Short mmCIF file of C-alpha atoms and ligand atoms in Angstrom, two decimals:
data_model
loop_
_atom_site.label_atom_id
_atom_site.label_comp_id
_atom_site.label_asym_id
_atom_site.label_seq_id
_atom_site.Cartn_x
_atom_site.Cartn_y
_atom_site.Cartn_z
CA MET A 1 91.95 96.60 70.39
CA ASN A 2 89.16 94.07 69.45
CA ILE A 3 87.50 93.62 72.73
CA GLY A 4 84.66 91.31 73.58
CA ILE A 5 82.47 92.16 76.15
CA SER A 6 79.62 89.78 77.77
CA CYS A 7 77.08 90.78 80.48
CA TYR A 8 73.61 90.85 81.51
CA PRO A 9 71.46 92.87 78.99
CA VAL A 10 68.80 93.77 81.10
CA TYR A 11 68.06 96.54 83.70
CA GLY A 12 70.65 96.55 86.38
CA GLY A 13 73.90 98.05 87.26
CA SER A 14 76.30 95.51 85.87
CA GLY A 15 74.68 95.76 82.35
CA VAL A 16 74.95 99.59 82.58
CA VAL A 17 78.54 99.65 83.73
CA ALA A 18 79.49 97.19 80.79
CA THR A 19 77.72 98.87 78.10
CA GLU A 20 78.76 102.15 79.05
CA LEU A 21 82.31 101.01 79.01
CA GLY A 22 81.94 99.49 75.60
CA LYS A 23 80.41 102.90 74.35
CA ALA A 24 83.34 104.70 75.53
CA LEU A 25 86.04 102.42 74.50
CA ALA A 26 84.40 102.36 71.11
CA GLN A 27 84.72 106.26 70.88
CA ARG A 28 88.19 105.74 71.64
CA GLY A 29 88.57 103.61 68.10
CA HIS A 30 88.48 100.15 69.90
CA GLN A 31 86.46 97.69 68.32
CA ILE A 32 83.79 96.50 70.61
CA HIS A 33 81.81 93.14 70.37
CA PHE A 34 78.79 92.77 73.00
CA ILE A 35 77.89 89.22 73.39
CA ALA A 36 74.82 88.62 74.97
CA TYR A 37 71.31 87.30 75.15
CA SER A 38 69.68 90.45 73.76
CA ILE A 39 71.10 94.00 73.22
CA PRO A 40 71.79 95.50 76.29
CA PHE A 41 69.45 98.25 77.44
CA ARG A 42 71.55 101.08 77.60
CA LEU A 43 73.06 100.20 73.96
CA GLU A 44 70.62 102.77 72.12
CA HIS A 45 72.60 102.61 69.00
CA ILE A 46 74.81 100.40 67.17
CA THR A 47 77.60 102.79 66.02
CA ARG A 48 80.76 102.05 63.56
CA ASN A 49 82.95 100.59 66.22
CA ILE A 50 80.25 98.37 67.91
CA ALA A 51 78.74 95.04 66.95
CA PHE A 52 76.33 92.95 68.94
CA HIS A 53 76.29 89.28 68.45
CA GLU A 54 73.30 87.29 70.09
CA VAL A 55 73.24 84.47 71.72
CA SER A 56 70.65 81.82 71.03
CA VAL A 57 70.08 78.87 73.17
CA THR A 58 69.36 75.73 71.47
CA ASN A 59 66.32 73.92 73.06
CA TYR A 60 65.79 70.14 73.34
CA PRO A 61 63.04 68.00 74.84
CA LEU A 62 65.88 66.61 77.32
CA PHE A 63 66.70 70.19 78.59
CA GLN A 64 64.57 71.32 81.67
CA TYR A 65 67.02 73.87 81.91
CA PRO A 66 68.52 75.04 78.58
CA PRO A 67 72.57 75.24 79.05
CA TYR A 68 73.02 79.16 78.15
CA ALA A 69 76.25 79.05 79.63
CA LEU A 70 77.42 76.49 76.90
CA SER A 71 75.68 78.71 73.92
CA LEU A 72 77.48 81.56 75.35
CA THR A 73 80.77 79.70 75.30
CA SER A 74 80.55 78.46 71.52
CA MET A 75 79.57 82.58 70.63
CA MET A 76 82.48 83.74 72.52
CA VAL A 77 84.68 81.01 70.78
CA ASP A 78 83.21 81.92 67.19
CA VAL A 79 83.49 85.93 67.94
CA ALA A 80 86.98 85.59 69.52
CA LYS A 81 88.03 83.38 66.14
CA PHE A 82 86.39 85.29 63.41
CA GLU A 83 86.59 88.87 64.61
CA ALA A 84 90.36 88.30 66.19
CA LEU A 85 89.64 89.80 69.70
CA ASP A 86 92.55 90.72 71.70
CA LEU A 87 90.77 90.19 74.93
CA LEU A 88 87.35 88.99 76.50
CA HIS A 89 86.09 91.36 79.25
CA VAL A 90 83.10 89.69 81.09
CA HIS A 91 80.91 91.58 83.61
CA TYR A 92 79.11 89.36 86.59
CA ALA A 93 80.85 86.31 87.23
CA ILE A 94 78.02 83.74 86.78
CA PRO A 95 78.21 82.47 84.16
CA HIS A 96 79.99 84.97 82.37
CA ALA A 97 83.65 84.36 83.86
CA THR A 98 83.04 80.25 83.80
CA SER A 99 81.97 80.63 79.69
CA ALA A 100 84.87 82.85 79.22
CA VAL A 101 87.42 80.45 80.93
CA LEU A 102 85.99 77.39 78.96
CA ALA A 103 86.22 79.46 75.69
CA ARG A 104 89.70 80.55 76.45
CA GLU A 105 90.68 77.00 76.84
CA ILE A 106 88.99 75.68 73.67
CA LEU A 107 90.82 78.66 72.01
CA GLU A 108 94.13 77.52 73.24
CA ARG A 109 93.90 73.98 71.69
CA GLN A 110 93.35 76.02 68.31
CA GLY A 111 96.69 77.98 68.83
CA ILE A 112 94.86 81.26 69.93
CA ARG A 113 95.44 83.13 73.26
CA ILE A 114 92.75 85.44 74.33
CA PRO A 115 93.21 87.02 77.97
CA VAL A 116 89.94 86.83 80.15
CA VAL A 117 89.33 89.92 82.54
CA THR A 118 86.45 89.54 84.76
CA THR A 119 84.74 91.99 86.69
CA LEU A 120 82.75 91.40 89.78
CA HIS A 121 79.61 93.56 90.48
CA GLY A 122 78.08 92.25 93.54
CA THR A 123 75.63 89.55 94.29
CA ASP A 124 77.80 87.46 92.12
CA ILE A 125 80.04 87.35 95.30
CA THR A 126 77.96 88.54 98.35
CA ILE A 127 75.04 86.31 97.51
CA VAL A 128 74.33 84.14 94.49
CA GLY A 129 78.11 83.17 94.27
CA GLN A 130 78.34 82.08 97.93
CA ASP A 131 75.69 79.42 97.30
CA PRO A 132 77.05 75.97 97.51
CA SER A 133 75.62 75.20 94.20
CA PHE A 134 77.71 78.01 92.45
CA LEU A 135 80.72 78.73 95.13
CA PRO A 136 83.36 76.15 93.53
CA VAL A 137 82.73 77.07 90.03
CA VAL A 138 82.53 80.87 90.90
CA LYS A 139 86.05 80.21 92.72
CA TYR A 140 87.64 78.35 90.07
CA SER A 141 86.53 80.94 87.53
CA ILE A 142 87.91 83.80 89.38
CA ASP A 143 91.12 82.10 90.02
CA GLN A 144 91.52 81.24 86.26
CA SER A 145 90.85 84.78 84.76
CA ASP A 146 93.90 86.37 83.57
CA GLY A 147 92.68 89.63 85.38
CA VAL A 148 89.79 90.48 87.91
CA THR A 149 88.36 93.85 88.73
CA ALA A 150 85.83 94.69 91.53
CA VAL A 151 83.92 97.60 91.90
CA SER A 152 84.70 98.54 95.05
CA LYS A 153 87.32 97.60 97.97
CA TYR A 154 84.39 96.50 100.04
CA LEU A 155 83.68 93.79 97.12
CA ARG A 156 87.48 92.96 96.74
CA ASP A 157 87.97 92.43 100.57
CA GLU A 158 84.65 89.97 100.45
CA THR A 159 86.13 88.20 97.37
CA ILE A 160 89.18 87.44 99.24
CA GLU A 161 87.46 86.54 102.31
CA ALA A 162 84.80 84.49 100.72
CA PHE A 163 86.81 82.83 98.14
CA GLY A 164 90.06 82.64 98.99
CA THR A 165 91.11 84.17 95.72
CA GLY A 166 94.44 86.01 96.83
CA ASP A 167 94.64 89.96 96.64
CA ARG A 168 95.55 90.63 93.06
CA ILE A 169 92.02 91.87 92.54
CA GLU A 170 92.03 95.50 90.97
CA VAL A 171 89.49 97.89 92.45
CA ILE A 172 87.93 100.03 89.41
CA PRO A 173 84.74 102.24 90.52
CA ASN A 174 81.33 102.55 88.62
CA PHE A 175 81.44 105.67 86.76
CA ILE A 176 78.83 108.08 85.11
CA ASP A 177 78.79 110.34 82.10
CA ALA A 178 78.49 113.70 83.71
CA ALA A 179 77.09 115.37 80.91
CA ARG A 180 74.25 113.31 80.48
CA PHE A 181 73.71 112.70 84.17
CA LYS A 182 73.01 116.39 85.08
CA ARG A 183 70.17 118.42 86.46
CA ARG A 184 67.73 119.64 83.97
CA PRO A 185 65.06 121.16 85.70
CA ASN A 186 61.64 120.35 84.07
CA ASP A 187 58.79 122.12 86.00
CA SER A 188 55.90 120.29 83.52
CA LEU A 189 57.50 116.99 84.26
CA ARG A 190 57.51 118.05 88.25
CA ARG A 191 53.81 119.21 87.90
CA ALA A 192 52.89 115.99 86.20
CA MET A 193 54.37 113.95 89.15
CA CYS A 194 53.35 115.59 92.32
CA ALA A 195 51.42 118.70 93.42
CA GLY A 196 53.11 121.88 93.77
CA ASP A 197 53.91 122.00 97.52
CA GLU A 198 55.07 118.25 97.49
CA HIS A 199 58.52 117.21 97.91
CA ILE A 200 59.84 114.12 95.69
CA LEU A 201 61.30 111.20 97.21
CA ILE A 202 62.73 108.78 94.63
CA HIS A 203 63.79 104.88 94.69
CA ILE A 204 65.39 103.24 91.85
CA SER A 205 65.81 99.53 91.65
CA ASN A 206 65.59 96.36 89.98
CA PHE A 207 63.10 95.34 93.07
CA ARG A 208 64.98 92.32 93.92
CA PRO A 209 64.81 91.21 97.75
CA VAL A 210 68.45 93.01 98.45
CA LYS A 211 67.07 96.32 97.53
CA ASN A 212 64.75 96.47 100.46
CA ALA A 213 62.08 98.60 98.44
CA SER A 214 59.55 98.11 101.10
CA HIS A 215 61.46 100.04 103.50
CA VAL A 216 60.91 102.94 101.43
CA VAL A 217 57.28 102.59 101.36
CA ARG A 218 57.53 102.46 105.66
CA VAL A 219 59.66 105.60 105.37
CA LEU A 220 57.14 107.60 103.21
CA ARG A 221 54.53 106.52 105.79
CA ARG A 222 56.37 108.12 108.65
CA LEU A 223 57.27 111.14 106.68
CA ARG A 224 53.58 111.84 105.91
CA ARG A 225 52.66 111.13 109.44
CA GLN A 226 55.04 113.97 110.59
CA GLY A 227 52.84 116.19 108.12
CA LEU A 228 55.32 116.25 105.47
CA ALA A 229 53.88 116.66 101.81
CA VAL A 230 56.28 113.89 100.12
CA ARG A 231 55.40 112.11 96.82
CA LEU A 232 57.37 108.65 96.16
CA LEU A 233 58.54 107.89 92.79
CA PHE A 234 59.49 104.52 92.04
CA VAL A 235 61.53 103.31 89.03
CA GLY A 236 62.37 100.05 87.63
CA ASP A 237 60.42 96.85 88.47
CA GLY A 238 61.21 93.56 89.42
CA PRO A 239 60.07 90.65 91.69
CA ASP A 240 59.43 92.71 94.80
CA ARG A 241 57.19 95.38 93.06
CA PRO A 242 53.87 93.61 93.42
CA ALA A 243 54.54 93.16 97.27
CA VAL A 244 55.48 96.98 97.58
CA GLU A 245 52.62 98.05 95.82
CA HIS A 246 50.35 95.68 98.25
CA LEU A 247 52.28 97.30 101.41
CA ALA A 248 51.65 100.84 99.95
CA ARG A 249 47.95 100.16 99.98
CA GLU A 250 48.02 98.22 103.26
CA LEU A 251 49.76 101.53 104.92
CA GLY A 252 47.35 103.73 103.24
CA VAL A 253 50.06 105.63 101.53
CA HIS A 254 49.23 104.36 97.79
CA LYS A 255 47.70 107.63 96.92
CA HIS A 256 51.23 109.30 97.19
CA VAL A 257 53.27 106.91 95.34
CA ARG A 258 53.84 106.41 91.57
CA PHE A 259 55.32 103.17 90.18
CA LEU A 260 56.88 104.35 86.86
CA GLY A 261 58.40 101.14 85.84
CA LYS A 262 61.40 100.63 83.74
CA GLN A 263 62.58 104.05 82.26
CA GLY A 264 65.48 104.75 79.68
CA PRO A 265 66.24 108.24 80.39
CA VAL A 266 66.39 108.08 84.36
CA GLU A 267 68.28 111.14 84.52
CA GLU A 268 65.14 113.35 83.45
CA ILE A 269 63.16 111.77 86.26
CA LEU A 270 66.20 111.95 88.59
CA SER A 271 66.26 115.94 87.93
CA ILE A 272 63.02 116.59 89.65
CA ALA A 273 63.65 114.72 92.62
CA ASP A 274 64.53 115.94 96.07
CA VAL A 275 66.19 112.77 98.01
CA PHE A 276 67.40 109.39 96.89
CA LEU A 277 66.60 106.79 99.46
CA MET A 278 68.66 103.40 98.82
CA PRO A 279 67.97 101.23 101.77
CA SER A 280 69.62 97.93 100.06
CA GLY A 281 70.57 94.89 102.51
CA SER A 282 73.68 94.57 100.19
CA GLU A 283 75.31 96.96 97.72
CA SER A 284 78.97 96.44 96.31
CA PHE A 285 78.91 100.19 94.87
CA GLY A 286 75.36 101.62 94.44
CA LEU A 287 75.58 102.98 90.60
CA ALA A 288 71.81 104.46 91.21
CA ALA A 289 72.97 106.60 94.06
CA LEU A 290 75.88 107.80 92.11
CA GLU A 291 73.70 108.37 89.07
CA ALA A 292 71.24 110.52 91.68
CA MET A 293 74.42 112.27 92.77
CA ALA A 294 75.51 113.50 89.58
CA CYS A 295 71.93 114.70 89.06
CA GLY A 296 72.11 116.82 92.19
CA VAL A 297 70.01 114.66 94.44
CA PRO A 298 71.32 114.05 98.03
CA VAL A 299 71.47 110.01 99.25
CA VAL A 300 70.22 108.39 102.03
CA SER A 301 71.59 105.12 102.28
CA SER A 302 71.83 102.26 104.59
CA ASP A 303 75.48 101.44 105.57
CA ALA A 304 75.83 98.02 103.49
CA GLY A 305 78.41 96.97 101.57
CA GLY A 306 80.50 99.66 99.39
CA LEU A 307 77.89 102.38 100.38
CA PRO A 308 80.12 103.86 102.88
CA GLU A 309 82.70 103.95 100.25
CA LEU A 310 80.88 105.76 98.01
CA LEU A 311 79.34 108.29 100.47
CA ASN A 312 82.05 108.77 103.11
CA GLY A 313 84.39 111.80 102.82
CA SER A 314 81.40 113.57 100.93
CA ASP A 315 78.80 116.04 101.82
CA ALA A 316 76.40 114.37 99.39
CA GLY A 317 74.19 112.31 101.75
CA TYR A 318 73.48 110.22 104.84
CA ILE A 319 74.96 106.78 105.73
CA CYS A 320 72.04 105.11 108.21
CA PRO A 321 72.15 101.66 110.09
CA LEU A 322 70.92 99.16 107.66
CA GLY A 323 67.28 98.58 108.32
CA ASP A 324 66.90 101.55 110.62
CA ILE A 325 63.63 102.98 109.22
CA ASP A 326 63.53 105.79 112.08
CA THR A 327 66.81 107.01 111.03
CA TYR A 328 65.97 106.90 107.46
CA THR A 329 63.04 109.10 108.05
CA LYS A 330 64.99 111.49 110.20
CA ARG A 331 67.59 111.99 107.47
CA CYS A 332 64.94 112.66 104.85
CA MET A 333 63.08 114.83 106.75
CA GLN A 334 65.85 116.88 107.74
CA LEU A 335 66.83 117.40 103.72
CA PHE A 336 63.09 118.26 103.07
CA ARG A 337 62.63 120.67 105.82
CA ASN A 338 65.93 122.23 105.69
CA GLN A 339 66.19 124.12 102.54
CA ALA A 340 69.62 125.55 102.60
CA GLN A 341 71.16 122.11 103.73
CA HIS A 342 69.46 120.45 100.80
CA LYS A 343 70.95 123.19 98.68
CA ARG A 344 74.39 122.63 100.03
CA MET A 345 74.18 118.88 99.71
CA ALA A 346 72.45 119.02 96.56
CA THR A 347 75.63 120.87 95.37
CA SER A 348 78.19 118.92 96.87
CA ALA A 349 76.55 115.51 95.45
CA ARG A 350 76.86 116.71 91.97
CA GLN A 351 80.52 118.18 92.37
CA TYR A 352 81.61 114.90 94.37
CA ALA A 353 80.14 112.68 91.58
CA VAL A 354 82.14 114.70 88.72
CA ARG A 355 85.50 114.86 90.56
CA HIS A 356 85.55 111.27 91.53
CA PHE A 357 83.55 109.30 89.10
CA GLN A 358 83.78 110.82 85.53
CA THR A 359 83.68 108.33 82.49
CA ALA A 360 87.02 109.10 81.14
CA ALA A 361 88.92 108.74 84.09
CA VAL A 362 87.66 105.26 84.87
CA VAL A 363 87.66 104.05 81.33
CA SER A 364 91.45 105.16 81.32
CA GLN A 365 91.82 102.76 84.40
CA TYR A 366 90.28 99.90 82.41
CA GLU A 367 92.65 100.51 79.10
CA THR A 368 95.75 100.59 81.42
CA TYR A 369 94.44 97.25 83.17
CA TYR A 370 93.83 95.52 79.88
CA GLU A 371 97.33 96.50 78.86
CA GLN A 372 98.82 95.16 82.04
CA VAL A 373 96.69 91.68 81.69
CA ARG A 374 97.81 91.54 78.08
CA THR A 375 101.61 92.08 78.89
CA LYS A 376 101.39 89.45 81.61
CA VAL A 377 99.96 87.09 79.63
CA GLY A 378 102.03 87.64 76.67
CA THR A 379 99.66 88.89 74.07
CA ALA A 380 100.32 92.50 74.08
CA SER A 381 101.09 94.07 70.82
CA GLY A 382 104.95 94.50 71.58
CA ASN A 383 105.02 90.88 72.59
CA THR A 384 103.10 89.20 69.32
O1 GMT B 1 75.24 92.02 91.69
C1 GMT B 1 74.17 92.64 91.47
O2 GMT B 1 73.14 92.46 92.02
C2 GMT B 1 74.08 92.98 89.78
C3 GMT B 1 74.38 94.18 89.90
C4 GMT B 1 73.33 94.48 88.54
O3 GMT B 1 73.26 93.98 87.70
O4 GMT B 1 72.49 95.29 88.83
O5 GMT B 1 74.42 94.80 90.43
C5 GMT B 1 75.81 95.17 91.25
O6 GMT B 1 76.57 96.14 90.17
C6 GMT B 1 76.59 97.32 90.25
C7 GMT B 1 77.37 97.97 89.09
O7 GMT B 1 78.55 97.71 89.43
C8 GMT B 1 76.49 98.08 91.58
O8 GMT B 1 76.59 99.67 91.40
C9 GMT B 1 75.64 97.63 92.43
O9 GMT B 1 75.87 97.88 93.67
C10 GMT B 1 75.59 95.97 92.46
N1 GMT B 1 74.36 95.41 93.33
C11 GMT B 1 74.64 95.11 94.40
O10 GMT B 1 75.69 94.59 94.82
C12 GMT B 1 73.32 94.54 94.92
#
């Protein structure tokens, strides 16, 4: 199949899923055309079956806000026509689904029919998408997509509830490359990050307010007050990072925190970590937690959104009431203090991630879904 994929190319889960999916589909022989404003950060190599089409936005003195969605639409039309796309798969509804639906309509007028599949990832539904300035257009774009997937049951239900979209949404979870995300102990990296007797607490995010990164600093302070030698590693960057850094200084724990910024090979850092803390206020799936689990790092998380769905039924970590700093602290402490328990949960975390969320199985789910959508629309190879 010739598949167009649009996503946000920057640090974040939706871009990671879109890019890893495209790479895996290319390996299976599909031709993949990424359409975005810059090269997706996880697209390290352009291989034989992968092309990248950059969307550049034309500015004009009248435009206080250059209309990216329109430039994206035009690029989708171009790529669909000249690369003979069979399907357009867009990740994160705003504005990708809207652009894709519009592109499909433009193409239809030219006698070309291209099915649009939209994958809902999280805040496009739970936060931004419900803002009155977006809601009607997001609802329309979901309703008009030929296929819609959500990354968890929680997100599917939330979409139906908030947007009244009907229940035709397919749940296809996030996934990991278990060969890449696996624990590779690295003593010299560990020594470079912390003192010999210290435990490592890690948080990876894009530091948006929804991630509650400040809660991680508060947990660190409580852990240290209880006499635990803990080093906190922050990976990623974003709007809340300066405030979090400020809080660490204010609480007097800054010497025990390292801000590592945006890192490509996160599996290397995860490999030296002992506990992953995800105190998010909203999280549709929690890809960063899954990556930690695959690297044998037990997870302590809030009970927001899809996190219980990810962790329930596993012995991979603890789900705590959202915002409950005491419980986050207690759970981290248990894991740091009880080596046998830590070892058991670290092993379970890896096994659970590998058993349920491997790339191959999830990519096959997408392939099957594409075929279903193409058959429904009447563009499957058998129909044309
Ligand atoms: O919805 C977002 O905030 C964007 C997205 C991203 O690009 O970071 O994150 C979401 O998509 C990931 C991949 O499907 C999920 O694993 C994350 O849980 C989800 N983030 C939120 O729901 C906050």
